[in-house]
């Protein structure tokens, strides 16, 4: 786990001492990353702004309880994800798409599904524009149950270590590992379902 | 001890992420040397990562500009004004236990009713033409929907707990 940057701690302390500008600087430091993170839960710019705003407001309210063992950023991510999911629930959107039980364990079958005998994971074609690849990836992510999307986002976009992901989600490292494994298998399935043309190798 | 394929496959992702402890990584490498199916699965894992790198780069580029101007200052102001960001109650204007809140609700409800009546009256008189999603109004329009909303927010905040000034 990475150490908390000293400046974050200073700004937190100054905020707690009543310095509004210090809190503003904390918000400025992380606002772009929070907008990027929340964007994985809703594409509506107004909703994104509301959720990020509420994330920082909640962070401010809970600042006295901020445990400095985790980084401020990790702590903020946890609040942002929970706020995003709460928001979806209140809008009547279920955060978990599909009827499967996402927490069911690694069954022999699910491992077998990911066995190398199934069709290979296609890599993006060199002829695809970066933006096209991005669009496909985001589309596939949107189709995944939230629990799998979140763990992939934290790993692949936020570059979080497993320990940090475990902290953010309040789960064990072993669960992070198995959830990522399942998430990647789902990503592959969904990619091939949406783009069967990628499955047979590139013509 | 040696890994079977069923033991090896779920570890490949963590291995590629650099998150596998050395004893398990050593066992996995040993298995990969002997098993071309699991080597293929490792290639799968690498291919998967290649879908994320461009998405990450593309996602980050326009997002700097996605943050509205003055966002941080506004959030800091609201935080110090006592807005807790907690919208867990589905209808924040519902009367709660204290009289002050009931009063706030009545005032707010009256304000909404008045505003709606006003907008309807203006529409009826033809001074406001609803076009598309916007109410295009001339400068005589006394209340805009955003104004109503901000008034309601103020009323809500008025009944919120005091800000965190005590230390
Ligand atoms: Zn094998």
PDB file of N, CA and C in Angstrom, chain A residues 24-66:
ATOM      1  N   UNK A  24     -10.713  23.107  -0.753  1.00  0.00           N
ATOM      2  CA  UNK A  24     -10.846  23.376  -2.192  1.00  0.00           C
ATOM      3  C   UNK A  24      -9.654  22.800  -2.962  1.00  0.00           C
ATOM      4  N   UNK A  25      -8.455  22.916  -2.401  1.00  0.00           N
ATOM      5  CA  UNK A  25      -7.262  22.380  -3.068  1.00  0.00           C
ATOM      6  C   UNK A  25      -7.323  20.858  -3.147  1.00  0.00           C
ATOM      7  N   UNK A  26      -7.839  20.218  -2.093  1.00  0.00           N
ATOM      8  CA  UNK A  26      -8.011  18.758  -2.122  1.00  0.00           C
ATOM      9  C   UNK A  26      -8.985  18.367  -3.232  1.00  0.00           C
ATOM     10  N   UNK A  27     -10.072  19.104  -3.328  1.00  0.00           N
ATOM     11  CA  UNK A  27     -11.063  18.813  -4.374  1.00  0.00           C
ATOM     12  C   UNK A  27     -10.411  18.986  -5.745  1.00  0.00           C
ATOM     13  N   UNK A  28      -9.677  20.085  -5.917  1.00  0.00           N
ATOM     14  CA  UNK A  28      -9.040  20.325  -7.216  1.00  0.00           C
ATOM     15  C   UNK A  28      -8.076  19.207  -7.571  1.00  0.00           C
ATOM     16  N   UNK A  29      -7.390  18.703  -6.569  1.00  0.00           N
ATOM     17  CA  UNK A  29      -6.399  17.657  -6.826  1.00  0.00           C
ATOM     18  C   UNK A  29      -7.041  16.387  -7.370  1.00  0.00           C
ATOM     19  N   UNK A  30      -8.218  16.037  -6.884  1.00  0.00           N
ATOM     20  CA  UNK A  30      -8.805  14.738  -7.235  1.00  0.00           C
ATOM     21  C   UNK A  30     -10.059  14.823  -8.104  1.00  0.00           C
ATOM     22  N   UNK A  31     -10.504  16.020  -8.435  1.00  0.00           N
ATOM     23  CA  UNK A  31     -11.787  16.134  -9.131  1.00  0.00           C
ATOM     24  C   UNK A  31     -11.779  15.417 -10.493  1.00  0.00           C
ATOM     25  N   UNK A  32     -10.697  15.556 -11.269  1.00  0.00           N
ATOM     26  CA  UNK A  32     -10.669  14.920 -12.598  1.00  0.00           C
ATOM     27  C   UNK A  32     -10.776  13.412 -12.479  1.00  0.00           C
ATOM     28  N   UNK A  33     -10.043  12.856 -11.523  1.00  0.00           N
ATOM     29  CA  UNK A  33     -10.067  11.398 -11.370  1.00  0.00           C
ATOM     30  C   UNK A  33     -11.426  10.930 -10.870  1.00  0.00           C
ATOM     31  N   UNK A  34     -12.070  11.740 -10.061  1.00  0.00           N
ATOM     32  CA  UNK A  34     -13.406  11.356  -9.584  1.00  0.00           C
ATOM     33  C   UNK A  34     -14.437  11.433 -10.719  1.00  0.00           C
ATOM     34  N   UNK A  35     -14.326  12.454 -11.541  1.00  0.00           N
ATOM     35  CA  UNK A  35     -15.233  12.528 -12.699  1.00  0.00           C
ATOM     36  C   UNK A  35     -15.030  11.303 -13.594  1.00  0.00           C
ATOM     37  N   UNK A  36     -13.762  10.915 -13.787  1.00  0.00           N
ATOM     38  CA  UNK A  36     -13.475   9.755 -14.636  1.00  0.00           C
ATOM     39  C   UNK A  36     -14.039   8.482 -14.023  1.00  0.00           C
ATOM     40  N   UNK A  37     -13.894   8.349 -12.718  1.00  0.00           N
ATOM     41  CA  UNK A  37     -14.368   7.135 -12.046  1.00  0.00           C
ATOM     42  C   UNK A  37     -15.898   7.041 -12.111  1.00  0.00           C
ATOM     43  N   UNK A  38     -16.560   8.132 -11.778  1.00  0.00           N
ATOM     44  CA  UNK A  38     -18.031   8.122 -11.720  1.00  0.00           C
ATOM     45  C   UNK A  38     -18.616   7.922 -13.117  1.00  0.00           C
ATOM     46  N   UNK A  39     -17.890   8.330 -14.118  1.00  0.00           N
ATOM     47  CA  UNK A  39     -18.348   8.177 -15.490  1.00  0.00           C
ATOM     48  C   UNK A  39     -18.585   6.713 -15.872  1.00  0.00           C
ATOM     49  N   UNK A  40     -18.011   5.811 -15.116  1.00  0.00           N
ATOM     50  CA  UNK A  40     -18.261   4.391 -15.389  1.00  0.00           C
ATOM     51  C   UNK A  40     -19.624   3.939 -14.866  1.00  0.00           C
ATOM     52  N   UNK A  41     -20.300   4.807 -14.106  1.00  0.00           N
ATOM     53  CA  UNK A  41     -21.595   4.424 -13.542  1.00  0.00           C
ATOM     54  C   UNK A  41     -22.760   5.161 -14.180  1.00  0.00           C
ATOM     55  N   UNK A  42     -22.499   6.322 -14.731  1.00  0.00           N
ATOM     56  CA  UNK A  42     -23.529   7.037 -15.482  1.00  0.00           C
ATOM     57  C   UNK A  42     -22.844   7.906 -16.520  1.00  0.00           C
ATOM     58  N   UNK A  43     -23.494   8.052 -17.669  1.00  0.00           N
ATOM     59  CA  UNK A  43     -22.922   8.881 -18.721  1.00  0.00           C
ATOM     60  C   UNK A  43     -23.533  10.280 -18.715  1.00  0.00           C
ATOM     61  N   UNK A  44     -24.537  10.484 -17.875  1.00  0.00           N
ATOM     62  CA  UNK A  44     -25.221  11.774 -17.830  1.00  0.00           C
ATOM     63  C   UNK A  44     -24.334  12.798 -17.101  1.00  0.00           C
ATOM     64  N   UNK A  45     -23.890  13.849 -17.815  1.00  0.00           N
ATOM     65  CA  UNK A  45     -22.945  14.802 -17.220  1.00  0.00           C
ATOM     66  C   UNK A  45     -23.480  15.473 -15.955  1.00  0.00           C
ATOM     67  N   UNK A  46     -24.794  15.723 -15.938  1.00  0.00           N
ATOM     68  CA  UNK A  46     -25.375  16.370 -14.754  1.00  0.00           C
ATOM     69  C   UNK A  46     -25.301  15.422 -13.555  1.00  0.00           C
ATOM     70  N   UNK A  47     -25.631  14.155 -13.801  1.00  0.00           N
ATOM     71  CA  UNK A  47     -25.569  13.169 -12.723  1.00  0.00           C
ATOM     72  C   UNK A  47     -24.133  12.984 -12.237  1.00  0.00           C
ATOM     73  N   UNK A  48     -23.210  12.952 -13.200  1.00  0.00           N
ATOM     74  CA  UNK A  48     -21.808  12.782 -12.815  1.00  0.00           C
ATOM     75  C   UNK A  48     -21.395  13.914 -11.872  1.00  0.00           C
ATOM     76  N   UNK A  49     -21.743  15.129 -12.272  1.00  0.00           N
ATOM     77  CA  UNK A  49     -21.350  16.284 -11.448  1.00  0.00           C
ATOM     78  C   UNK A  49     -21.979  16.200 -10.057  1.00  0.00           C
ATOM     79  N   UNK A  50     -23.264  15.835 -10.013  1.00  0.00           N
ATOM     80  CA  UNK A  50     -23.941  15.709  -8.714  1.00  0.00           C
ATOM     81  C   UNK A  50     -23.259  14.667  -7.839  1.00  0.00           C
ATOM     82  N   UNK A  51     -22.931  13.530  -8.444  1.00  0.00           N
ATOM     83  CA  UNK A  51     -22.356  12.437  -7.657  1.00  0.00           C
ATOM     84  C   UNK A  51     -20.969  12.818  -7.149  1.00  0.00           C
ATOM     85  N   UNK A  52     -20.175  13.452  -8.020  1.00  0.00           N
ATOM     86  CA  UNK A  52     -18.829  13.849  -7.582  1.00  0.00           C
ATOM     87  C   UNK A  52     -18.935  14.909  -6.480  1.00  0.00           C
ATOM     88  N   UNK A  53     -19.858  15.825  -6.672  1.00  0.00           N
ATOM     89  CA  UNK A  53     -20.049  16.847  -5.638  1.00  0.00           C
ATOM     90  C   UNK A  53     -20.420  16.210  -4.303  1.00  0.00           C
ATOM     91  N   UNK A  54     -21.394  15.307  -4.328  1.00  0.00           N
ATOM     92  CA  UNK A  54     -21.819  14.658  -3.090  1.00  0.00           C
ATOM     93  C   UNK A  54     -20.687  13.827  -2.490  1.00  0.00           C
ATOM     94  N   UNK A  55     -19.859  13.246  -3.364  1.00  0.00           N
ATOM     95  CA  UNK A  55     -18.708  12.483  -2.878  1.00  0.00           C
ATOM     96  C   UNK A  55     -17.806  13.366  -2.021  1.00  0.00           C
ATOM     97  N   UNK A  56     -17.483  14.534  -2.535  1.00  0.00           N
ATOM     98  CA  UNK A  56     -16.597  15.424  -1.785  1.00  0.00           C
ATOM     99  C   UNK A  56     -17.289  15.977  -0.531  1.00  0.00           C
ATOM    100  N   UNK A  57     -18.588  16.229  -0.638  1.00  0.00           N
ATOM    101  CA  UNK A  57     -19.308  16.730   0.542  1.00  0.00           C
ATOM    102  C   UNK A  57     -19.334  15.676   1.645  1.00  0.00           C
ATOM    103  N   UNK A  58     -19.552  14.417   1.242  1.00  0.00           N
ATOM    104  CA  UNK A  58     -19.534  13.336   2.239  1.00  0.00           C
ATOM    105  C   UNK A  58     -18.136  13.173   2.817  1.00  0.00           C
ATOM    106  N   UNK A  59     -17.149  13.271   1.935  1.00  0.00           N
ATOM    107  CA  UNK A  59     -15.767  13.159   2.412  1.00  0.00           C
ATOM    108  C   UNK A  59     -15.495  14.227   3.465  1.00  0.00           C
ATOM    109  N   UNK A  60     -15.967  15.435   3.199  1.00  0.00           N
ATOM    110  CA  UNK A  60     -15.760  16.530   4.152  1.00  0.00           C
ATOM    111  C   UNK A  60     -16.418  16.200   5.487  1.00  0.00           C
ATOM    112  N   UNK A  61     -17.660  15.714   5.414  1.00  0.00           N
ATOM    113  CA  UNK A  61     -18.393  15.391   6.644  1.00  0.00           C
ATOM    114  C   UNK A  61     -17.679  14.306   7.447  1.00  0.00           C
ATOM    115  N   UNK A  62     -17.079  13.353   6.726  1.00  0.00           N
ATOM    116  CA  UNK A  62     -16.464  12.209   7.407  1.00  0.00           C
ATOM    117  C   UNK A  62     -14.972  12.395   7.639  1.00  0.00           C
ATOM    118  N   UNK A  63     -14.474  13.553   7.288  1.00  0.00           N
ATOM    119  CA  UNK A  63     -13.033  13.782   7.376  1.00  0.00           C
ATOM    120  C   UNK A  63     -12.459  13.502   8.761  1.00  0.00           C
ATOM    121  N   UNK A  64     -13.185  13.850   9.835  1.00  0.00           N
ATOM    122  CA  UNK A  64     -12.615  13.560  11.159  1.00  0.00           C
ATOM    123  C   UNK A  64     -12.368  12.064  11.364  1.00  0.00           C
ATOM    124  N   UNK A  65     -13.094  11.219  10.651  1.00  0.00           N
ATOM    125  CA  UNK A  65     -12.916   9.782  10.815  1.00  0.00           C
ATOM    126  C   UNK A  65     -11.996   9.162   9.791  1.00  0.00           C
ATOM    127  N   UNK A  66     -11.361   9.987   8.960  1.00  0.00           N
ATOM    128  CA  UNK A  66     -10.475   9.466   7.912  1.00  0.00           C
ATOM    129  C   UNK A  66      -9.310   8.720   8.547  1.00  0.00           C
TER     130      UNK A  66
END
